[in-house]
Tab-separated table of N, CA and C in Angstrom:
chain	number	residue	atom	x	y	z
A	1	MET	N	-4.402	5.885	-5.405
A	1	MET	CA	-3.874	6.405	-4.130
A	1	MET	C	-3.328	5.371	-3.296
A	2	ASN	N	-2.278	5.707	-2.651
A	2	ASN	CA	-1.559	4.710	-1.804
A	2	ASN	C	-1.927	4.896	-0.347
A	3	ILE	N	-3.025	4.404	0.158
A	3	ILE	CA	-3.567	4.594	1.477
A	3	ILE	C	-3.509	3.269	2.146
A	4	SER	N	-3.071	3.223	3.489
A	4	SER	CA	-3.113	1.908	4.228
A	4	SER	C	-3.744	2.102	5.593
A	5	VAL	N	-4.047	1.083	6.266
A	5	VAL	CA	-4.607	1.152	7.560
A	5	VAL	C	-3.670	1.772	8.528
A	6	GLY	N	-4.257	2.701	9.288
A	6	GLY	CA	-3.425	3.429	10.334
A	6	GLY	C	-3.006	4.773	9.831
A	7	ASP	N	-3.104	5.176	8.575
A	7	ASP	CA	-2.772	6.438	7.940
A	7	ASP	C	-3.814	7.422	8.441
A	8	ILE	N	-3.441	8.723	8.619
A	8	ILE	CA	-4.295	9.848	9.084
A	8	ILE	C	-4.627	10.684	7.781
A	9	LEU	N	-5.826	10.719	7.479
A	9	LEU	CA	-6.265	11.549	6.332
A	9	LEU	C	-6.795	12.928	6.808
A	10	LYS	N	-6.381	14.005	6.109
A	10	LYS	CA	-6.909	15.322	6.490
A	10	LYS	C	-7.912	15.609	5.205
A	11	LEU	N	-9.169	15.769	5.558
A	11	LEU	CA	-10.153	15.952	4.584
A	11	LEU	C	-10.441	17.402	4.340
A	12	LYS	N	-11.219	17.682	3.292
A	12	LYS	CA	-11.504	19.094	2.839
A	12	LYS	C	-12.498	19.698	3.821
A	13	LYS	N	-13.486	18.874	4.234
A	13	LYS	CA	-14.595	19.556	4.987
A	13	LYS	C	-14.316	18.886	6.499
A	14	LYS	N	-14.680	19.719	7.465
A	14	LYS	CA	-14.427	19.234	8.871
A	14	LYS	C	-15.714	18.551	9.342
A	15	HIS	N	-15.543	17.684	10.359
A	15	HIS	CA	-16.522	17.009	11.041
A	15	HIS	C	-17.371	18.014	11.940
A	16	PRO	N	-18.506	17.827	12.195
A	16	PRO	CA	-19.210	18.699	13.188
A	16	PRO	C	-18.477	19.077	14.562
A	17	CYS	N	-17.658	18.196	14.993
A	17	CYS	CA	-16.886	18.308	16.253
A	17	CYS	C	-15.670	19.279	15.978
A	18	GLY	N	-15.374	19.630	14.712
A	18	GLY	CA	-14.411	20.501	14.418
A	18	GLY	C	-13.148	19.958	13.955
A	19	SER	N	-12.965	18.625	13.795
A	19	SER	CA	-11.667	17.993	13.464
A	19	SER	C	-11.797	17.857	11.937
A	20	PHE	N	-10.578	17.890	11.339
A	20	PHE	CA	-10.392	17.621	9.866
A	20	PHE	C	-9.691	16.298	9.706
A	21	GLU	N	-9.179	15.730	10.711
A	21	GLU	CA	-8.296	14.501	10.668
A	21	GLU	C	-9.074	13.223	10.979
A	22	TRP	N	-8.925	12.109	10.110
A	22	TRP	CA	-9.511	10.860	10.375
A	22	TRP	C	-8.488	9.801	10.184
A	23	GLU	N	-8.567	8.757	11.140
A	23	GLU	CA	-7.721	7.705	10.953
A	23	GLU	C	-8.333	6.460	10.186
A	24	VAL	N	-7.625	5.770	9.261
A	24	VAL	CA	-8.203	4.772	8.468
A	24	VAL	C	-8.117	3.538	9.257
A	25	LEU	N	-9.258	2.832	9.540
A	25	LEU	CA	-9.362	1.678	10.223
A	25	LEU	C	-9.484	0.440	9.270
A	26	ARG	N	-10.203	0.628	8.142
A	26	ARG	CA	-10.353	-0.552	7.118
A	26	ARG	C	-10.344	0.062	5.694
A	27	ILE	N	-9.812	-0.789	4.800
A	27	ILE	CA	-9.779	-0.314	3.385
A	27	ILE	C	-10.465	-1.516	2.559
A	28	GLY	N	-11.023	-0.936	1.398
A	28	GLY	CA	-11.655	-2.041	0.527
A	28	GLY	C	-12.471	-1.200	-0.455
A	29	ALA	N	-13.640	-1.721	-0.736
A	29	ALA	CA	-14.713	-0.941	-1.677
A	29	ALA	C	-15.035	0.296	-0.793
A	30	ASP	N	-15.049	0.047	0.526
A	30	ASP	CA	-15.383	1.163	1.394
A	30	ASP	C	-14.284	1.394	2.360
A	31	PHE	N	-14.308	2.712	2.921
A	31	PHE	CA	-13.357	2.972	3.981
A	31	PHE	C	-14.074	3.027	5.247
A	32	ARG	N	-13.421	2.544	6.378
A	32	ARG	CA	-13.957	2.842	7.718
A	32	ARG	C	-13.031	3.804	8.266
A	33	LEU	N	-13.452	5.045	8.682
A	33	LEU	CA	-12.669	6.096	9.129
A	33	LEU	C	-13.181	6.397	10.578
A	34	LYS	N	-12.231	6.854	11.509
A	34	LYS	CA	-12.501	7.177	12.854
A	34	LYS	C	-11.966	8.680	13.028
A	35	CYS	N	-12.952	9.459	13.434
A	35	CYS	CA	-12.634	10.898	13.547
A	35	CYS	C	-11.611	10.997	14.844
A	36	LEU	N	-10.550	11.797	14.662
A	36	LEU	CA	-9.575	11.848	15.779
A	36	LEU	C	-9.981	13.037	16.688
A	37	GLY	N	-11.113	13.664	16.430
A	37	GLY	CA	-11.590	14.680	17.382
A	37	GLY	C	-12.496	14.052	18.467
A	38	CYS	N	-13.509	13.260	17.952
A	38	CYS	CA	-14.569	12.697	18.881
A	38	CYS	C	-14.567	11.253	19.015
A	39	GLY	N	-13.869	10.522	18.025
A	39	GLY	CA	-13.839	9.057	18.088
A	39	GLY	C	-14.988	8.413	17.170
A	40	HIS	N	-15.832	9.323	16.521
A	40	HIS	CA	-17.009	8.775	15.803
A	40	HIS	C	-16.386	7.982	14.506
A	41	GLN	N	-17.102	6.817	14.280
A	41	GLN	CA	-16.569	6.010	13.128
A	41	GLN	C	-17.724	6.174	12.035
A	42	VAL	N	-17.209	6.070	10.792
A	42	VAL	CA	-18.114	6.106	9.655
A	42	VAL	C	-17.586	5.193	8.585
A	43	MET	N	-18.448	4.586	7.762
A	43	MET	CA	-18.050	3.910	6.523
A	43	MET	C	-18.528	4.692	5.360
A	44	LEU	N	-17.544	5.003	4.412
A	44	LEU	CA	-17.798	5.707	3.251
A	44	LEU	C	-17.227	5.104	2.011
A	45	PRO	N	-17.952	5.206	0.881
A	45	PRO	CA	-17.458	4.571	-0.363
A	45	PRO	C	-16.083	5.157	-0.790
A	46	ARG	N	-15.264	4.311	-1.365
A	46	ARG	CA	-13.957	4.728	-1.757
A	46	ARG	C	-13.805	6.017	-2.631
A	47	PRO	N	-14.616	6.041	-3.651
A	47	PRO	CA	-14.616	7.275	-4.464
A	47	PRO	C	-14.921	8.596	-3.714
A	48	GLN	N	-15.752	8.516	-2.858
A	48	GLN	CA	-16.099	9.710	-2.066
A	48	GLN	C	-14.899	10.131	-1.106
A	49	VAL	N	-14.232	9.114	-0.524
A	49	VAL	CA	-13.114	9.448	0.348
A	49	VAL	C	-11.931	9.960	-0.454
A	50	GLU	N	-11.620	9.342	-1.530
A	50	GLU	CA	-10.541	9.681	-2.318
A	50	GLU	C	-10.648	11.058	-2.948
A	51	LYS	N	-11.918	11.498	-3.213
A	51	LYS	CA	-12.221	12.739	-3.785
A	51	LYS	C	-11.968	13.907	-2.698
A	52	SER	N	-12.291	13.572	-1.393
A	52	SER	CA	-12.333	14.592	-0.430
A	52	SER	C	-10.924	14.595	0.371
A	53	ILE	N	-9.975	13.970	-0.018
A	53	ILE	CA	-8.636	13.954	0.760
A	53	ILE	C	-7.840	15.229	0.398
A	54	LYS	N	-7.417	15.890	1.402
A	54	LYS	CA	-6.580	16.980	1.279
A	54	LYS	C	-5.125	16.639	1.339
A	55	SER	N	-4.816	15.779	2.423
A	55	SER	CA	-3.447	15.395	2.595
A	55	SER	C	-3.394	13.955	3.323
A	56	ILE	N	-2.404	13.325	3.321
A	56	ILE	CA	-2.227	11.959	3.880
A	56	ILE	C	-1.011	12.050	4.804
A	57	ARG	N	-1.133	11.517	5.971
A	57	ARG	CA	0.035	11.409	6.975
A	57	ARG	C	0.142	9.959	7.225
A	58	THR	N	1.262	9.325	6.758
A	58	THR	CA	1.444	7.858	6.956
A	58	THR	C	1.615	7.429	8.407
A	59	HIS	N	1.208	6.265	8.781
A	59	HIS	CA	1.296	5.863	10.115
A	59	HIS	C	2.825	5.654	10.585
A	60	ASP	N	3.745	5.233	9.535
A	60	ASP	CA	5.079	5.021	9.950
A	60	ASP	C	6.064	6.197	9.663
A	61	ALA	N	5.372	7.435	9.434
A	61	ALA	CA	6.170	8.629	9.098
A	61	ALA	C	7.095	8.989	10.323
A	62	GLY	N	6.550	8.879	11.548
A	62	GLY	CA	7.332	9.100	12.858
A	62	GLY	C	8.370	8.154	13.128
A	63	GLN	N	8.366	7.081	12.617
A	63	GLN	CA	9.395	5.965	12.940
A	63	GLN	C	10.558	5.996	12.000
A	64	ALA	N	11.773	6.064	12.499
A	64	ALA	CA	12.947	5.962	11.593
A	64	ALA	C	13.827	4.805	11.799
């Protein structure tokens, strides 16, 4: 998967705050994600994140 820092991930399951979207803050063996609904940050293992991704919105998609 081609994921970079700043990308917005839409996951299959929603966060308890109701948001499906997460911003990627760090990449490696683990991902650090920030919920766009409430700002909560979590670190999750790479396989778990890659399995639960529904769609990816790149951080430079709006820039032309």
